[in-house]
Amino acid sequence: MASQDIIARSATTTLPPSVRQQEEVAKLIDTSKCIGCKACQVACSEWNELRDEVGHSLGTYDNPQDLSAETWTLMRFTEHENTVGNLEWLIRKDGCMHCADPGCLKACPSPGAIIQHANGIVDFNQDHCIGCGYCITGCPFNIPRISQKDHKAYKCTLCSDRVAVGLEPACVKTCPTGAIVFGSKADMKEHAAERIVDLKSRGFEQAGLYDPDGVGGTHVMYVLHHADQPQLYAGLPNQPVISPLVGLWKGMSKPLALLAMGAAVLAGFFHYVRIGPQRIEDDEHPAGKDPSVREVDPAVHVFDPSNPGAQGEDRP
Amino acid sequence: MDLNRRQFFKVAAIGLGGSSLAALGMAPAPAFAEQVRHFKLAHAHETRNTCPYCSVGCGLIMYSQGDAAKNVAQNIIHIEGDADHPVNRGTLCPKGAGLLDFIHSPSRLQYPQVRKPGSSEWTRVSWDDALDRITDLMKADRDANFVQKNAQGQTVNRWLTVGFLAASASSNEAGYMTHKVVRSFGMLGFDNQARV
Amino acid sequence: MKDKPILRYTANERSNHWAVAILFFMAALSGLALFHPALFWLSHLFGGGPWTRILHPFMGVLMFVLFLGLVIRFWRANILTANDRLWLRRVDRVMRNEEQGVPPVGKYNAGQKLLFWTLLLCMLVLLLSGVVIWRAYFSQYFGIGGIRLATLLHALAAFVLVLSIIVHIYAGIWIKGSVGAMVHGWVSRAWAKKHHGLWYREVTGEDRSDSHIGKKG
Amino acid sequence: MTNHWTDIANANLVLVMGGNAAEAHPCGFKWVTEAKAHNQARLIVVDPRFTRTASVADYYAPIRTGSDIAFMGGLINYLLSEDKIQHEYVRSYTDVSFIVKAGFSFEDGLFSGYDAAKRSYTDKSGWGYEIGEDGFAKVDPTLQDPRCVYQLMKQHYSRYTPALASQICGMPEDSMRKIWEEIATCSQPGKTMTILYALGWTQHSIGSQIIRSAAMVQLLLGNVGMPGGGVNALRGHSNIQGLTDLGLLSNLLPGYLTLASDAEQDYDAYIAKRALKPLRPGQMSYWQNYGKFHVSLMKAWYGANATAENHWGYDWLPKLDIPGYDVLKMFDMMAKGQVNGYFCQGFNPIAALPDKNRVMASLAKLKWLVVMDPLATETSEFWRNVGPYNDVETATIQTEVIRLPTTCFAEEDGSLVNSSRWLQWHWKGAEGPGQARTDVQIMSELFLRLRERYQREGGAWAEPILKLNWPYKVAHEPSPEEIAKEFNGYATADFTDVSGAAFKTGQQLSGFAQLRDDGSTASGCWIFCGSWTEQGNQMARRDNSDPYGMKQHLGWAWAWPMNRRILYNRASADLQGKPWAPNKRLVWWNGKTWGGTDVPDYKVDVAPEAAMNPFIMNPEGVARFFALDKMAEGPFPEHYEPFETPIGINPLHPGNKQATSNPAGRVFDSVWDSLGQAKDFPYAATSYRLTEHFHFWTKHCPINAVTQPEQFVEIGEALAKEKGIVAGDRVRVTCKRGHIEAVAVVTKRIRPLQVNNQTVHQIGIPLHWGFTGATRHGYLTNTLVPYLGDGNTQTPESKSFLVNLEKI
């Protein structure tokens, strides 16, 4: 795995070997060049040997309607009338953003089911996936999907198998208009800067790069004509962060809870040591007959005082 | 089960010991290898081709299993754009990117079939039977309906009762042979898919 | 016969309790395995990660159902009374094993009662939140926000539950004779008199109460 | 395409109209995005729908389907009246100065020579140039003569005012002007516009004239023969260009040679009529060599049997009594029971041809049908009852159907001609499935069997079959290499040509200039001559270098003619032979020869002073605004309404019923009753393809089926509101010829238009679904298309027809 050193691994408290200095890769999706042809969708399915079922048309161009274990990327179409009343057809390729701070990895309870490579790829390893779906809970972009076939989580791998041997991801290679490009994250940012200049020259004043730092930046970035309103693009989150709920759940609460439980046990232990148990002293040497007590079986009495001796459990 | 002090100490000790072992990560040592899927084209055989769909004529590389040795039936497992091609430069559109499913489409025809008049099903036939049958039909019709001279007695040598629709994606070689053969029969009801 | 023991729990009550206890341990261990990486190894007790994921919710639901049995049996005995408030105010004496000023206790003392209601609350939260995050069957009916909240609540409730049970277990170890009560059902008269005076009098019908204890304190 | 895919990157302005390049040709469209990104090019899209091409356009304007000539006519008027034209180019390289015959006239929508009874122009004698005593056409370089092409054109288009054009197109006048102004900037020599079109222009009863009007605009701007310019037909299928080049049409022979008509009994007259002499001094008029091409073809087909004595087998070719037996004509004859047998080779007519029900009925009248295809097409199963999608009585259909499995691209060697006229060789990667065979093998086996039967039993006019040249090493399966070498051409005898070069018998020829009419050369398709020379297979060349940075890639594959990448490229240089602009250099005169970044489409050793003009295939040497007698409906494009028009009249000629729709359009007598009117079918519909699918093929591919699984129609929000339709509802679309049902896509991308002071709603109907394949079954969209078409090309009017719409 020389080209695929791992820098983070789900549910693993120790640090994996990651001393090599590797350049981060990134996929840049230029929505202003995208024609929504779905070539990337098809190339992804072809390369990854995925065949989603033939669905229905629901009166939109979005097909399939949503990501699934067999659809790792898809086009989302939005008809938007801009301020001057001109129609814009905003088309966004949706899929895993490969966050620098991946919520899925943070949430995953199974060691090695989610790994983050030094080049930035966040990959799922179904061998270790237990299908709990915590990754979905953790993802700020709502990307992973659990297969109903094998109950394991799937998503875009950024073609880690292709990148490992020095190739670009399948969607990048196929993109007819060059709306998807791939390279070092630095180069991609530079490319984006050029595109933004061109877009501004065409009247898109708010054109910009989408590389949200709420998740530490992403290794899939967008060039948007309206970078000020990412939500226009089929609800691309404006300031994505790992949900505070998830942060609480998989953050401090984990060690604190364990600590508290341990503390409780210790507290008991020392209470026992210092104060000791409560015993019935007179149990040790039985006292003589106490006349104050009537010769009655209390158990029977418990059950039916009005009918002595009716029923009751045998003495041990 | 009354514990006395001594017994309790034992239990507590074991408990703590267990949990501290856990804290040390008594889980099996994590395996860091085999994280990335094996690259499937490592030794696939490459063949250059051209996309059969639209007229951009994108270059393709077809990857097939086996090294074309005598004992291997080449099976195409993946198709990708040809990065050297000046027009598509490695890219493919949604149709081209899915070519693998065209080659392996469940709708591919496997052997000659005949549907008899009025029948609601196909019956499989051999190539010889199919071709002989077509030859009979053609010869009979041509001999019956060939026009050598028109009303004015001009030599016209045409055959109008049988027509031929040529393809739109067959190779120049196939097209040229088709034209050569069809004209030699004297056919004029000859056309291709240029308009639709 | 002064040493004649008293029956505290019938066989059904005891079985029900231990069934819940066993399921609690399974649910808790499997839950902890999914909660903290350091405890993921516990999943091996259940046949590995996927099996842990599959079994945990079923164990939880079963535990809840059986716990309802205990609730039906004991909820009346767990209604808090005026004495309980006094008892709680003087819980420090209880902790020091002192008896001066600790009001007499019925079948259950205030601590046990609080535990009872805490367990019920936690189990309810666990059940409801557990359904929401049960991927195999129900999660598709809930929004991502709800699922995230449920996940957190599930963890919190589980945490409280585990702590409560630790206290519960220790109490059993601390108060000699109580474990036996839940194992074979019987307690000695002295034990009953000491720890659950009111209950003792109720079951023995003894009227000459040591009411002076209260005054003294 | 006059130019080619990568050359689009040289454009400063891209007009996509009558096409949807981004969706239909995504990988070619890459060069539009390149032009935008690296040439600061602007993209204009004019289309009835806001397409995915429009989604990346700098400017989009809606237009009513079928009104494109009004838009172009208005543009021509604008360019002429605002004088925004490339003067030197227009004056020198076009026919503006030519004097037109006095007999030519245009009145109330009709040109001179119209025969209303025959619905065609039977007398085109007036549609020509005045010829002087010297035998050359008369010209007036001052362009003042009222009969010169310039004046006539100006007069003709003066009627196309912005207001009227906007009324016909339903395009807001300001949008129209904005686009015209942008286009007009390309009259500067350093700026070029490319026009990309496809079936959106061809599939109209006036399709050919729409394209002519676009060509006229490009000539006025001086953009023909220029890098980043041209009029570019984006062909539909991978080798439809090649199959057209090879003449697989009723009236053609390979290389755009034409079959004789009955009247042409005399061989020499037949050749003479086609070997056009120059109409101006010093012009090349390359068709003068027609005889060489024809004889070489006959030598390729009939070898030693074709001799001067038998006029190279002239009588072995059939003759035409009518212009042609195209597919529409054949199915019309079929319906009348005049056709007994039919072959479909990789063609799915019931899905592809107009008026599916009519086509079905015609097929059912056949005695036998042979289908050769890799896939199970609807046509091969037209007899199968598939519920509402194909509701036929199987038992009553007496057609015997024989279905032969063929290989596909991946399973054979061979060459395809792309839209850039590049012949590209491809290699076999695997065997076909089961018993599939190549088309070559099937055709060969059929021929050999038939020849054997005629040898044995004799029969009607066996000569052309028995005499056919069949030199192939494996007779029943000729190799693609053998065939390619044959259509390239070879010497059939030793000879020495005028340049003194010696040729040995059997030697491969390297260009059509070497072809001869004495029988010493054979070439199956003269324009392909040079594709397989003594140096080997030129179509397999893979040098993608671009030394001049002009994206011409001369070393990649081979383009006809003579590896020229941009046609008429001599026009990219001025009269002195210098490029019009340094950033647009293509070919130039270096003092001794022509050369540059492309292979000159010109005689390389003719100096500019000789004043030989760039359009060497035309006898006059210049490009034509005035089409002479070449077009069915007149020398100048005129707007006529679709045969099913939503407004009922032609706003240009409201008074003349004859001029409402194309007076010379192709309409069979039996078709008139099947045409609907706006009062019953108020909505203008247009059919088209989506980027997710290719025609009727990819619905057989699961991976593509997923991306557009089910048939739908697109409806504008306004109309949907009117009809109470919401996205996802099922709707029924009805026309006079039948109906389809589909899911409704309700969109902002189709808006109601104000046409002739009334509101016209348009409905979009994609066509990829049918009753075989992996997608959900659907209705064949062409059920709705009228069975009529363009009078020149016989292309059906699939883009403009009337329908009604109801929610189910």
CSV table of N, CA and C in Angstrom, one decimal, chain D residues 40-92:
chain,number,residue,atom,x,y,z
D,40,GLN,N,-11.9,32.2,-24.8
D,40,GLN,CA,-12.9,33.2,-24.3
D,40,GLN,C,-14.2,33.1,-25.2
D,41,ALA,N,-14.5,32.0,-25.8
D,41,ALA,CA,-15.6,31.9,-26.7
D,41,ALA,C,-16.9,32.0,-25.9
D,42,ARG,N,-18.0,32.5,-26.6
D,42,ARG,CA,-19.3,32.6,-26.0
D,42,ARG,C,-20.1,31.5,-26.7
D,43,LEU,N,-21.1,31.0,-26.0
D,43,LEU,CA,-22.0,29.9,-26.5
D,43,LEU,C,-23.4,30.4,-26.5
D,44,ILE,N,-24.0,30.4,-27.7
D,44,ILE,CA,-25.4,30.7,-27.8
D,44,ILE,C,-26.2,29.5,-28.2
D,45,VAL,N,-27.4,29.3,-27.5
D,45,VAL,CA,-28.2,28.2,-27.8
D,45,VAL,C,-29.6,28.7,-28.1
D,46,VAL,N,-30.1,28.3,-29.2
D,46,VAL,CA,-31.5,28.6,-29.6
D,46,VAL,C,-32.2,27.3,-29.8
D,47,ASP,N,-33.3,27.1,-29.0
D,47,ASP,CA,-33.9,25.8,-29.0
D,47,ASP,C,-35.3,25.9,-28.4
D,48,PRO,N,-36.3,25.1,-28.9
D,48,PRO,CA,-37.6,25.2,-28.2
D,48,PRO,C,-37.5,24.9,-26.7
D,49,ARG,N,-36.6,24.0,-26.4
D,49,ARG,CA,-36.4,23.7,-25.0
D,49,ARG,C,-35.1,24.2,-24.4
D,50,PHE,N,-35.1,24.5,-23.1
D,50,PHE,CA,-33.9,24.8,-22.4
D,50,PHE,C,-33.2,23.5,-22.2
D,51,THR,N,-32.3,23.2,-23.0
D,51,THR,CA,-31.6,21.8,-23.0
D,51,THR,C,-30.4,21.8,-22.1
D,52,ARG,N,-29.8,20.7,-21.9
D,52,ARG,CA,-28.6,20.6,-21.1
D,52,ARG,C,-27.4,21.4,-21.8
D,53,THR,N,-27.6,21.6,-23.2
D,53,THR,CA,-26.6,22.5,-23.8
D,53,THR,C,-26.8,23.9,-23.3
D,54,ALA,N,-28.1,24.3,-23.2
D,54,ALA,CA,-28.5,25.6,-22.8
D,54,ALA,C,-28.0,25.8,-21.4
D,55,SER,N,-27.9,24.8,-20.6
D,55,SER,CA,-27.5,24.9,-19.2
D,55,SER,C,-26.1,25.4,-19.0
D,56,VAL,N,-25.3,25.3,-20.1
D,56,VAL,CA,-23.9,25.8,-20.0
D,56,VAL,C,-23.7,27.0,-21.0
D,57,ALA,N,-24.8,27.5,-21.5
D,57,ALA,CA,-24.7,28.5,-22.6
D,57,ALA,C,-24.6,29.9,-21.9
D,58,ASP,N,-23.9,30.8,-22.6
D,58,ASP,CA,-23.9,32.2,-22.2
D,58,ASP,C,-25.2,32.9,-22.5
D,59,TYR,N,-25.8,32.5,-23.5
D,59,TYR,CA,-27.1,33.1,-23.9
D,59,TYR,C,-28.0,32.0,-24.5
D,60,TYR,N,-29.3,32.0,-24.0
D,60,TYR,CA,-30.3,31.1,-24.5
D,60,TYR,C,-31.5,31.9,-24.9
D,61,ALA,N,-32.1,31.5,-26.1
D,61,ALA,CA,-33.4,32.1,-26.4
D,61,ALA,C,-34.3,30.9,-27.0
D,62,PRO,N,-35.6,30.9,-26.6
D,62,PRO,CA,-36.5,29.9,-27.0
D,62,PRO,C,-37.0,30.3,-28.4
D,63,ILE,N,-37.3,29.2,-29.2
D,63,ILE,CA,-37.8,29.4,-30.6
D,63,ILE,C,-38.9,28.4,-30.8
D,64,ARG,N,-39.9,28.8,-31.6
D,64,ARG,CA,-40.9,27.8,-31.9
D,64,ARG,C,-40.4,26.8,-32.9
D,65,THR,N,-40.6,25.5,-32.7
D,65,THR,CA,-40.1,24.5,-33.6
D,65,THR,C,-40.6,24.7,-35.0
D,66,GLY,N,-39.6,24.6,-35.9
D,66,GLY,CA,-39.9,24.7,-37.3
D,66,GLY,C,-39.9,26.2,-37.9
D,67,SER,N,-39.5,27.1,-37.0
D,67,SER,CA,-39.5,28.5,-37.5
D,67,SER,C,-38.1,29.1,-37.8
D,68,ASP,N,-37.1,28.2,-37.9
D,68,ASP,CA,-35.7,28.6,-37.9
D,68,ASP,C,-35.3,29.5,-39.1
D,69,ILE,N,-36.0,29.2,-40.3
D,69,ILE,CA,-35.7,30.0,-41.4
D,69,ILE,C,-36.1,31.5,-41.2
D,70,ALA,N,-37.1,31.7,-40.4
D,70,ALA,CA,-37.5,33.1,-40.1
D,70,ALA,C,-36.4,33.8,-39.3
D,71,PHE,N,-35.9,33.0,-38.4
D,71,PHE,CA,-34.8,33.5,-37.6
D,71,PHE,C,-33.6,33.8,-38.4
D,72,MET,N,-33.2,32.9,-39.3
D,72,MET,CA,-32.0,33.1,-40.1
D,72,MET,C,-32.2,34.1,-41.2
D,73,GLY,N,-33.5,34.1,-41.8
D,73,GLY,CA,-33.8,35.1,-42.7
D,73,GLY,C,-33.7,36.5,-42.1
D,74,GLY,N,-34.2,36.7,-40.9
D,74,GLY,CA,-34.1,37.9,-40.2
D,74,GLY,C,-32.7,38.3,-40.0
D,75,LEU,N,-31.8,37.3,-39.7
D,75,LEU,CA,-30.4,37.5,-39.4
D,75,LEU,C,-29.7,38.0,-40.7
D,76,ILE,N,-30.1,37.3,-41.8
D,76,ILE,CA,-29.5,37.7,-43.1
D,76,ILE,C,-29.8,39.2,-43.4
D,77,ASN,N,-31.1,39.5,-43.2
D,77,ASN,CA,-31.6,40.9,-43.4
D,77,ASN,C,-30.8,41.8,-42.5
D,78,TYR,N,-30.6,41.4,-41.3
D,78,TYR,CA,-29.9,42.3,-40.3
D,78,TYR,C,-28.5,42.5,-40.8
D,79,LEU,N,-27.8,41.4,-41.2
D,79,LEU,CA,-26.4,41.5,-41.6
D,79,LEU,C,-26.2,42.4,-42.8
D,80,LEU,N,-27.2,42.3,-43.8
D,80,LEU,CA,-27.1,43.0,-45.0
D,80,LEU,C,-27.4,44.5,-44.8
D,81,SER,N,-28.5,44.7,-44.0
D,81,SER,CA,-28.9,46.1,-43.8
D,81,SER,C,-28.0,46.9,-42.9
D,82,GLU,N,-27.4,46.2,-41.9
D,82,GLU,CA,-26.5,46.8,-41.0
D,82,GLU,C,-25.1,46.7,-41.6
D,83,ASP,N,-24.9,46.1,-42.8
D,83,ASP,CA,-23.7,45.9,-43.5
D,83,ASP,C,-22.6,45.3,-42.6
D,84,LYS,N,-23.0,44.2,-41.8
D,84,LYS,CA,-22.1,43.5,-41.0
D,84,LYS,C,-21.7,42.2,-41.7
D,85,ILE,N,-20.9,42.4,-42.8
D,85,ILE,CA,-20.5,41.2,-43.6
D,85,ILE,C,-19.0,41.3,-43.9
D,86,GLN,N,-18.4,40.1,-44.2
D,86,GLN,CA,-16.9,40.1,-44.5
D,86,GLN,C,-16.8,40.4,-46.0
D,87,HIS,N,-16.7,41.7,-46.3
D,87,HIS,CA,-16.9,42.2,-47.7
D,87,HIS,C,-16.0,41.5,-48.7
D,88,GLU,N,-14.7,41.5,-48.4
D,88,GLU,CA,-13.8,40.9,-49.4
D,88,GLU,C,-14.1,39.5,-49.7
D,89,TYR,N,-14.4,38.7,-48.6
D,89,TYR,CA,-14.7,37.3,-48.7
D,89,TYR,C,-15.9,37.1,-49.6
D,90,VAL,N,-17.0,37.9,-49.2
D,90,VAL,CA,-18.3,37.7,-49.9
D,90,VAL,C,-18.1,38.1,-51.4
D,91,ARG,N,-17.4,39.2,-51.7
D,91,ARG,CA,-17.3,39.6,-53.1
D,91,ARG,C,-16.5,38.6,-53.9
D,92,SER,N,-15.4,38.1,-53.3
D,92,SER,CA,-14.5,37.3,-54.1
D,92,SER,C,-14.8,35.8,-54.1
